[in-house]
Amino acid sequence: MNTKPRKNELSLMNVTLCFFVIFIHAASTAVSSADRTSAEYAILLTVWKYCSCAVPGFIFLAGLKLSLGLEKPFSYPKYLLGRVKRVLIPYIIAVIVYTLYFCARGYAVFTPIGFISELLIGNTCAHFYFVVTIMQFYLTAPLWRALARRLDSGVRVAAALVASYFLMLIFGQYLADFLYIFDQSRVFAYADRVFTTYLFWWVAGLAAGRYYESFRAEASRSLLPASLLFALGALLDGFLNYIHMTGRATVWWLDTAHSFYIFTAILFLYALAVRLSDSRLPELLSPIDRASYSIYLWHPLSLYVADSLTARLGDVSLTAALAIRLAFGFIVTIGLCCAVGFASDRLKCRLKPSGK
């Protein structure tokens, strides 16, 4: 059984972000189909958009965890092997299963070249881009460990954060525009899975892990200011998204406002998780935390099943369809993934030689 200790606040934040991802995908159909003049749409759109801090949050946590182990012995081959076992192989299995499902349903036609291409790009299913992105950070782990070691003063941390933010804009958000300068015959469509698109969140995680105890203590003391900052970011982001999506105004700088919201959301979620870390909540949510990657990989498949069920039921309201998707996304996926994780741990215990 996996008994590796986990920091409660990181586990709580991880589970929260996992819930956000499920909601994003479960509610996507309702958001795209709802009446944009209705109050329901305003509420649904706002919550849906708020949950989009999940991927930057995951990137932040991954960078933090890498930096936390800075003083421990590090073997790059062993590190990569661990990521291959825990991240890459489950991803490949998921890609195979999704491909078989799409082909069986007539949504796609299998070709070896197409399969390999989608595997490498993360195009088999919309959420797989995250795996492609995080693997780029894992592959370059020695570089990030070297950077984290050099974050040995407040000035260097500030410089790294500022530099990474602007590099993220130029070679992430505007990467397609940058590449277009050199080849105007095509537009690069995969900036969302290039690691530079999330560089600031990763470097912020490295900095937080480098000074973790101080960072944690300050977060514990700063829940109120973090909450107020989050409220500002959320109100601004919610308002701008609503007027933009409903056509009331064109907010061309919406991504900048949303980045500010993400920043405030990560600070707030972490500070809240620290405050709740001594409660019983981490223990209760521990199975979900340990199964979170499996939940991430498999929850869209549950949603496809939910859509098939909805289609068989016939004329189903948008609210009912959303309820079915939420039930399959949260209850079915989490239940099955936690059950499989529990069974796997039990099997490992039984197969483990006695006395070891």
Coordinates of C-alpha atoms in Angstrom, one line a residue:
M1 CA 0.0 0.0 0.0
N2 CA 1.2 3.5 -0.8
T3 CA 1.9 5.1 2.6
K4 CA 4.0 8.0 1.4
P5 CA 3.1 10.9 3.7
R6 CA 1.4 13.8 2.0
K7 CA 1.0 17.4 3.2
N8 CA -2.6 17.8 4.1
E9 CA -3.0 21.3 2.6
L10 CA -1.6 20.1 -0.8
S11 CA -3.9 17.1 -0.8
L12 CA -6.9 19.4 -0.1
M13 CA -6.0 21.8 -2.9
N14 CA -5.4 18.9 -5.3
V15 CA -8.8 17.4 -4.6
T16 CA -10.5 20.9 -5.0
L17 CA -8.8 21.3 -8.4
C18 CA -9.8 17.8 -9.4
F19 CA -13.5 18.7 -8.6
F20 CA -13.1 21.9 -10.7
V21 CA -11.9 19.9 -13.7
I22 CA -14.8 17.5 -13.5
F23 CA -17.3 20.4 -13.3
I24 CA -15.7 22.2 -16.2
H25 CA -16.2 19.2 -18.5
A26 CA -19.5 18.2 -17.1
A27 CA -21.0 21.6 -17.5
S28 CA -19.5 22.5 -20.9
T29 CA -22.5 21.3 -22.9
A30 CA -24.9 23.2 -20.7
V31 CA -22.8 26.4 -20.9
S32 CA -22.7 26.2 -24.7
S33 CA -26.4 25.4 -25.1
A34 CA -28.0 27.6 -22.4
D35 CA -29.9 30.8 -23.2
R36 CA -27.4 33.6 -22.9
T37 CA -30.1 36.1 -21.8
S38 CA -31.0 33.9 -18.8
A39 CA -29.9 34.3 -15.2
E40 CA -29.1 30.6 -15.2
Y41 CA -26.6 31.1 -18.0
A42 CA -24.9 34.0 -16.0
I43 CA -24.5 31.8 -12.9
L44 CA -23.4 28.7 -14.8
L45 CA -20.9 30.6 -17.0
T46 CA -19.4 32.4 -14.0
V47 CA -18.9 29.2 -11.9
W48 CA -17.6 27.4 -15.0
K49 CA -15.1 30.1 -15.7
Y50 CA -14.0 30.3 -12.1
C51 CA -13.1 26.6 -12.2
S52 CA -10.7 27.1 -15.0
C53 CA -7.9 27.9 -12.5
A54 CA -7.5 24.2 -12.2
V55 CA -4.7 23.5 -14.7
P56 CA -2.5 26.5 -13.6
G57 CA -3.2 25.3 -10.0
F58 CA -2.0 21.7 -10.9
I59 CA 1.1 23.2 -12.6
F60 CA 1.8 25.3 -9.4
L61 CA 1.4 22.2 -7.2
A62 CA 3.7 20.1 -9.4
G63 CA 6.4 22.8 -9.3
L64 CA 6.0 23.2 -5.6
K65 CA 6.4 19.4 -5.0
L66 CA 9.6 19.3 -7.2
S67 CA 11.1 22.2 -5.3
L68 CA 10.2 20.6 -1.9
G69 CA 12.5 17.7 -2.6
L70 CA 15.5 19.9 -3.4
E71 CA 17.6 18.8 -0.5
K72 CA 17.0 15.1 -1.1
P73 CA 19.2 12.9 -3.3
F74 CA 18.1 13.1 -6.9
S75 CA 18.5 10.6 -9.7
Y76 CA 17.2 11.8 -13.0
P77 CA 16.8 8.3 -14.5
K78 CA 14.9 7.2 -11.4
Y79 CA 12.8 10.3 -11.4
L80 CA 11.9 9.9 -15.0
L81 CA 11.1 6.2 -14.5
G82 CA 8.7 7.1 -11.7
R83 CA 6.9 9.6 -13.9
V84 CA 6.7 7.1 -16.7
K85 CA 5.1 4.6 -14.4
R86 CA 2.7 7.0 -12.6
V87 CA 1.9 9.4 -15.4
L88 CA 2.9 8.3 -18.9
I89 CA 1.8 4.6 -18.8
P90 CA -1.7 5.4 -17.4
Y91 CA -2.0 8.1 -20.0
I92 CA -1.1 5.7 -22.9
I93 CA -3.6 3.1 -21.6
A94 CA -6.3 5.8 -21.4
V95 CA -5.5 7.0 -25.0
I96 CA -5.9 3.4 -26.2
V97 CA -9.2 2.9 -24.4
Y98 CA -10.6 6.3 -25.6
T99 CA -9.5 5.5 -29.2
L100 CA -11.2 2.1 -29.1
Y101 CA -14.3 3.8 -27.7
F102 CA -14.4 6.5 -30.4
C103 CA -13.8 4.0 -33.2
A104 CA -16.5 1.7 -31.8
R105 CA -19.0 4.6 -31.7
G106 CA -18.1 5.7 -35.2
Y107 CA -16.6 9.0 -34.0
A108 CA -13.2 8.3 -35.4
V109 CA -11.3 5.9 -37.8
F110 CA -8.2 4.3 -36.5
T111 CA -4.9 4.7 -38.3
P112 CA -1.5 4.0 -36.8
I113 CA 0.0 7.4 -37.8
G114 CA -3.1 9.2 -36.5
F115 CA -3.0 7.3 -33.2
I116 CA 0.7 8.1 -32.6
S117 CA 0.2 11.7 -33.6
E118 CA -2.7 12.2 -31.2
L119 CA -0.9 10.4 -28.5
L120 CA 2.1 12.7 -28.8
I121 CA 0.0 15.9 -29.2
G122 CA -2.6 15.0 -26.6
N123 CA -5.5 15.3 -29.1
T124 CA -7.4 12.0 -28.5
C125 CA -9.6 13.7 -25.9
A126 CA -9.6 17.4 -25.0
H127 CA -8.2 17.1 -21.5
F128 CA -5.1 15.1 -22.5
Y129 CA -3.2 18.2 -23.3
F130 CA -2.3 18.6 -19.7
V131 CA -0.4 15.3 -19.6
V132 CA 1.7 16.4 -22.6
T133 CA 2.4 19.7 -20.9
I134 CA 3.3 18.3 -17.5
M135 CA 5.6 15.7 -19.1
Q136 CA 7.6 18.6 -20.6
F137 CA 8.3 20.0 -17.2
Y138 CA 9.2 16.5 -15.8
L139 CA 11.6 15.9 -18.7
T140 CA 13.4 19.1 -17.9
A141 CA 13.4 18.6 -14.1
P142 CA 17.2 19.1 -13.7
L143 CA 16.9 22.6 -15.2
W144 CA 14.1 23.5 -12.8
R145 CA 16.0 22.1 -9.8
A146 CA 19.0 24.2 -10.7
L147 CA 16.7 27.3 -11.0
A148 CA 15.1 26.5 -7.7
R149 CA 18.5 26.4 -6.0
R150 CA 19.3 29.8 -7.3
L151 CA 16.1 31.3 -5.8
D152 CA 18.0 32.0 -2.6
S153 CA 16.9 35.6 -2.0
G154 CA 13.8 37.7 -2.3
V155 CA 15.3 39.7 -5.1
R156 CA 16.0 36.5 -7.2
V157 CA 12.5 35.2 -6.5
A158 CA 10.9 38.4 -7.6
A159 CA 13.1 38.6 -10.8
A160 CA 12.3 35.0 -11.7
L161 CA 8.6 35.5 -11.3
V162 CA 8.5 38.7 -13.3
A163 CA 10.7 37.2 -16.1
S164 CA 8.7 34.0 -16.2
Y165 CA 5.4 36.0 -16.5
F166 CA 6.6 38.0 -19.5
L167 CA 8.2 34.9 -21.1
M168 CA 4.8 33.1 -20.6
L169 CA 3.1 35.9 -22.5
I170 CA 5.5 36.0 -25.4
F171 CA 6.2 32.3 -25.8
G172 CA 2.9 31.0 -24.4
Q173 CA -0.1 33.2 -24.8
Y174 CA 1.3 34.9 -27.9
L175 CA 3.3 31.9 -29.2
A176 CA 1.2 31.4 -32.3
D177 CA 1.7 35.1 -33.2
F178 CA 5.4 34.8 -32.5
L179 CA 5.8 31.8 -34.8
Y180 CA 3.6 33.4 -37.5
I181 CA 6.4 35.9 -38.0
F182 CA 8.6 33.1 -39.4
D183 CA 5.9 31.1 -41.3
Q184 CA 2.8 33.0 -42.4
S185 CA 1.4 30.0 -44.2
R186 CA 0.1 28.4 -41.1
V187 CA -1.0 29.1 -37.5
F188 CA 0.4 27.0 -34.6
A189 CA -2.6 25.5 -32.9
Y190 CA -1.0 23.8 -30.0
A191 CA 0.3 26.6 -27.7
D192 CA -2.0 25.3 -24.9
R193 CA 0.2 22.3 -24.5
V194 CA 3.6 23.9 -24.7
F195 CA 5.2 24.3 -21.3
T196 CA 6.0 28.0 -21.8
T197 CA 2.2 28.7 -21.7
Y198 CA 2.3 27.8 -17.9
L199 CA 5.8 29.0 -17.1
F200 CA 4.8 31.6 -14.4
W201 CA 2.7 29.1 -12.5
W202 CA 5.5 26.5 -12.5
V203 CA 8.1 29.0 -11.4
A204 CA 5.7 30.3 -8.7
G205 CA 5.4 26.7 -7.5
L206 CA 9.2 26.4 -7.4
A207 CA 9.5 29.5 -5.3
A208 CA 6.8 28.4 -2.9
G209 CA 8.5 25.0 -2.4
R210 CA 11.9 26.6 -2.0
Y211 CA 10.6 28.5 1.0
Y212 CA 7.8 26.2 1.9
E213 CA 7.6 26.6 5.7
S214 CA 7.6 30.4 5.4
F215 CA 5.2 30.3 2.6
R216 CA 2.8 28.1 4.5
A217 CA 3.0 30.2 7.7
E218 CA 2.3 33.4 5.8
A219 CA -0.6 31.8 4.0
S220 CA -2.1 30.6 7.4
R221 CA -1.9 34.2 8.7
S222 CA -3.2 35.8 5.5
L223 CA -6.5 34.0 4.7
L224 CA -8.5 37.3 5.1
P225 CA -6.4 39.4 2.7
A226 CA -6.2 36.4 0.3
S227 CA -10.0 36.2 0.5
L228 CA -10.4 39.9 -0.3
L229 CA -8.0 39.7 -3.2
F230 CA -9.8 36.7 -4.5
A231 CA -13.1 38.4 -4.2
L232 CA -11.8 41.3 -6.3
G233 CA -10.3 39.0 -8.9
A234 CA -13.5 36.9 -9.0
L235 CA -15.8 39.8 -9.4
L236 CA -13.7 41.4 -12.1
D237 CA -13.3 38.1 -14.0
G238 CA -16.9 37.2 -13.7
F239 CA -18.2 40.5 -14.9
L240 CA -15.8 40.8 -17.8
N241 CA -16.5 37.3 -19.0
Y242 CA -20.2 37.7 -18.8
I243 CA -20.4 40.9 -20.8
H244 CA -17.9 39.5 -23.3
M245 CA -19.7 36.1 -23.8
T246 CA -23.1 37.7 -24.1
G247 CA -21.9 40.2 -26.7
R248 CA -22.5 43.3 -24.5
A249 CA -18.9 44.4 -25.1
T250 CA -15.7 43.0 -26.6
V251 CA -13.0 42.6 -23.9
W252 CA -9.8 42.0 -25.9
W253 CA -7.7 42.0 -22.7
L254 CA -9.9 39.3 -21.1
D255 CA -7.0 36.9 -20.8
T256 CA -5.0 39.4 -18.7
A257 CA -7.9 39.8 -16.3
H258 CA -8.4 36.1 -16.1
S259 CA -4.7 35.6 -15.3
F260 CA -5.1 38.0 -12.4
Y261 CA -8.1 35.9 -11.2
I262 CA -6.1 32.7 -11.4
F263 CA -3.4 34.2 -9.3
T264 CA -5.8 35.3 -6.6
A265 CA -7.6 31.9 -6.8
I266 CA -4.4 29.9 -6.2
L267 CA -3.4 32.1 -3.3
F268 CA -6.9 31.8 -1.7
L269 CA -7.3 28.1 -2.3
Y270 CA -3.9 27.4 -0.8
A271 CA -4.5 29.7 2.3
L272 CA -7.9 28.0 2.8
A273 CA -6.4 24.6 2.5
V274 CA -3.8 25.4 5.1
R275 CA -6.5 26.5 7.5
L276 CA -8.4 23.3 6.9
S277 CA -5.3 21.0 7.0
D278 CA -5.8 20.1 10.7
S279 CA -9.4 19.1 10.3
R280 CA -10.7 15.7 9.4
L281 CA -11.3 16.7 5.9
P282 CA -7.9 15.6 4.5
E283 CA -8.4 12.1 6.0
L284 CA -11.9 11.9 4.5
L285 CA -10.7 13.1 1.1
S286 CA -7.5 11.1 1.0
P287 CA -8.9 8.3 -1.3
I288 CA -9.9 10.9 -3.8
D289 CA -6.5 12.7 -3.5
R290 CA -4.7 9.4 -4.3
A291 CA -7.0 8.6 -7.2
S292 CA -7.0 12.1 -8.5
Y293 CA -4.9 11.4 -11.6
S294 CA -7.1 8.4 -12.6
I295 CA -10.2 10.6 -12.0
Y296 CA -8.6 13.2 -14.3
L297 CA -7.9 10.7 -17.0
W298 CA -11.2 8.8 -17.0
H299 CA -14.0 11.3 -16.1
P300 CA -14.7 12.3 -19.7
L301 CA -15.4 8.7 -20.6
S302 CA -18.1 8.7 -17.9
L303 CA -19.5 11.9 -19.4
Y304 CA -19.7 10.2 -22.8
V305 CA -21.7 7.3 -21.2
A306 CA -23.9 9.9 -19.5
D307 CA -24.6 11.5 -22.9
S308 CA -25.5 8.1 -24.4
L309 CA -28.0 7.6 -21.6
T310 CA -29.5 11.0 -22.0
A311 CA -29.9 10.4 -25.8
R312 CA -31.8 7.1 -25.0
L313 CA -34.1 8.9 -22.6
G314 CA -35.3 11.1 -25.4
D315 CA -36.5 14.7 -24.7
V316 CA -34.5 15.7 -21.7
S317 CA -34.3 19.2 -20.4
L318 CA -30.9 21.0 -20.2
T319 CA -31.1 20.9 -16.4
A320 CA -31.7 17.2 -16.3
A321 CA -28.9 16.5 -18.8
L322 CA -26.6 18.6 -16.7
A323 CA -27.6 16.7 -13.5
I324 CA -26.9 13.3 -15.2
R325 CA -23.5 14.5 -16.4
L326 CA -22.6 15.8 -12.9
A327 CA -23.7 12.5 -11.4
F328 CA -21.6 10.5 -13.8
G329 CA -18.7 12.9 -13.6
F330 CA -18.6 13.0 -9.8
I331 CA -20.3 10.0 -8.3
V332 CA -19.6 7.3 -10.9
T333 CA -16.0 8.4 -11.8
I334 CA -14.8 9.1 -8.3
G335 CA -16.5 6.0 -6.9
L336 CA -15.0 3.7 -9.5
C337 CA -11.5 5.2 -9.5
C338 CA -11.3 5.1 -5.7
A339 CA -12.6 1.5 -5.7
V340 CA -9.9 0.5 -8.2
G341 CA -7.3 2.3 -6.3
F342 CA -8.3 0.6 -3.0
A343 CA -8.3 -2.8 -4.7
S344 CA -4.9 -2.2 -6.3
D345 CA -3.5 -1.3 -2.9
R346 CA -4.9 -4.4 -1.3
L347 CA -3.5 -6.5 -4.1
K348 CA -0.1 -5.0 -3.7
C349 CA -0.2 -5.7 0.1
R350 CA -1.0 -9.4 -0.6
L351 CA 1.7 -9.8 -3.2
K352 CA 4.3 -8.0 -1.1
P353 CA 6.7 -10.5 0.4
S354 CA 6.4 -10.9 4.1
G355 CA 9.0 -9.2 6.3
K356 CA 9.7 -6.5 3.7

